[in-house]
Amino acid sequence: MDKCTFERGAGVLCHISSLPGKYGIGSLGAEAYAFVDFLERAKAKYWQILPLVQTGYGDSPYQSVCCNSGNPYFIDLEKLAEEGLLDEEELKEAEMPFGRIDYGQLYRRRYETLRRAYARFNIKDEKFAEFVSSGLFDDYALFMSLKSIYGGTFRDWPSAYKFRQTAVIDEFRTNIYRGEYCFWQFVQYEFFRQWKALKAYANSRGIKLIGDLPLYMAADSSDVWARPELFLLNGDLNPVDVAGVPPDYFSATGQLWGNPLYDWNKMREDGYAWWTERIRRAYELYDIIRLDHFRGFDRYYAIPAGSPTAESGEWRQGPGTELFERAERALGGLKIIAEDLGIIDDGVVRLRAQTGFPGMKILLFAFDGDENNAYLPENIVKNSVTYSGTHDNDTAFGFVSGMTESAFSDFRRRLRAALRGEGVSYPFVTRRDSVRALIRCALATRSDICIIPVQDILGLDNYSRMNVPGTPSGNWQFRLAEIPGRQQAAIFRAAVRASGRI
């Protein structure tokens, strides 16, 4: 495979949902453009986000109703008003109190607002008609229409719909075309128009977008409903085995994700066409893909459906390099970051080397006193991406705030040694100052790309943490109070310049 190379530079991790604004959740509106302006002032070359997809139960961007969808919550309502689809009174009614995201309120209120906009939308518009006729969101629109009418999961629907009997599905599409079907097409149409405009704006300012591609599909998704033969399901379309990971440093009983597993043998029959198409569509949205749970392409963890925890699973062989070779043959060179965290064995290391994809290095994991720790700056290689932390970790300030005096003393000593090893002079004493020192250390590593979560740039505590793996609620709610200002941009720019990442 072609070697995957990236321009040396720095970036910021901040999901769209975390942007500020008046409507309860971040959007593709003015605040997103202002964040691009902040990145440009800070001399960042990369903006990394989490999956853009429409979320389902649990509000996780890693559990979507459709793997290629855009989240309707991210549609800029003010842009809809500019198009004459909403009026000022309706915009005012859509406002929500500032603070953490209240997904329950969003679900109850946002779709009502979007349906008002749709009621004024001309579904005979030529560009919209082309969008619908492309068929890209036919399965999604049918799935969401059926869910709107019958509720539950697709396994609860009348048998003809559950098993997608062709004549019945065609009749259903015809009967609800102007209503439900075109509404769900409309929200995707508006989302992608707005996203592509934002991407063009970022790219014009020298900023590349790093998007996140989850490995697995949600059990109740249009993807599984439309192509059940590609998953390990029984005759009633229930999963036989489900995805997760065994016990690790995140959880003593492992993580039971519950996603149905792929039938890799079936996917191999047509050269992994489903995956190739998924990657192709991702490259229409992003410049670089972060491939979540990369180790699952080497070996994946299978847990019997119905198990109470992830402790009873077993490892099975994945598709390996064959999938990526087929995708590269069809699409050209692949710009992929391999999320290779968790339990990493020789097989994962070998797969990463064979593909040439850079892996991830997390500095919060580095300073445990083990000189062979792969995350120590002295052990980090050029073809990698260094992070202070990820959306699944404590914030850097939350991390050091939770340490005892003794533990922080050890951490401070080791971080100072790492800074000296990277040729960085940055004296620090306090826990808050140690966050900036950690950022300086991350930027100084040999990694081609260094990504810093926006929470760490602002020195925020764990109230601003994005996700705690293995917990069912309270996640994905963080929002910025405002776009980082010129002072924060100047501080980060100085650190970027000192690291030679300009």
Short mmCIF file of C-alpha atoms in Angstrom, two decimals, residues 63-64 143 153-155 216-225 233 237 239 242 257-260:
data_model
loop_
_atom_site.label_atom_id
_atom_site.label_comp_id
_atom_site.label_asym_id
_atom_site.label_seq_id
_atom_site.Cartn_x
_atom_site.Cartn_y
_atom_site.Cartn_z
CA GLN A 63 -24.28 4.87 17.74
CA SER A 64 -26.04 6.27 14.69
CA PHE A 143 -36.07 3.81 7.92
CA THR A 153 -36.71 -0.77 16.62
CA PHE A 154 -37.03 -2.17 13.10
CA ARG A 155 -37.30 -5.63 14.68
CA TYR A 216 -19.49 -0.66 13.99
CA MET A 217 -23.10 0.11 13.13
CA ALA A 218 -25.87 0.57 15.70
CA ALA A 219 -28.11 -2.48 16.08
CA ASP A 220 -31.14 -0.35 15.23
CA SER A 221 -29.94 1.47 12.12
CA SER A 222 -30.84 1.80 8.48
CA ASP A 223 -27.48 0.18 7.69
CA VAL A 224 -28.35 -3.10 9.42
CA TRP A 225 -31.98 -2.97 8.28
CA LEU A 233 -27.80 -12.00 12.61
CA LEU A 237 -32.62 -10.33 12.45
CA PRO A 239 -27.55 -10.26 16.60
CA VAL A 242 -22.16 -8.32 19.59
CA TRP A 257 -21.22 -1.96 23.08
CA GLY A 258 -23.97 -4.21 21.74
CA ASN A 259 -23.38 -3.52 18.03
CA PRO A 260 -23.95 -6.45 15.65
#
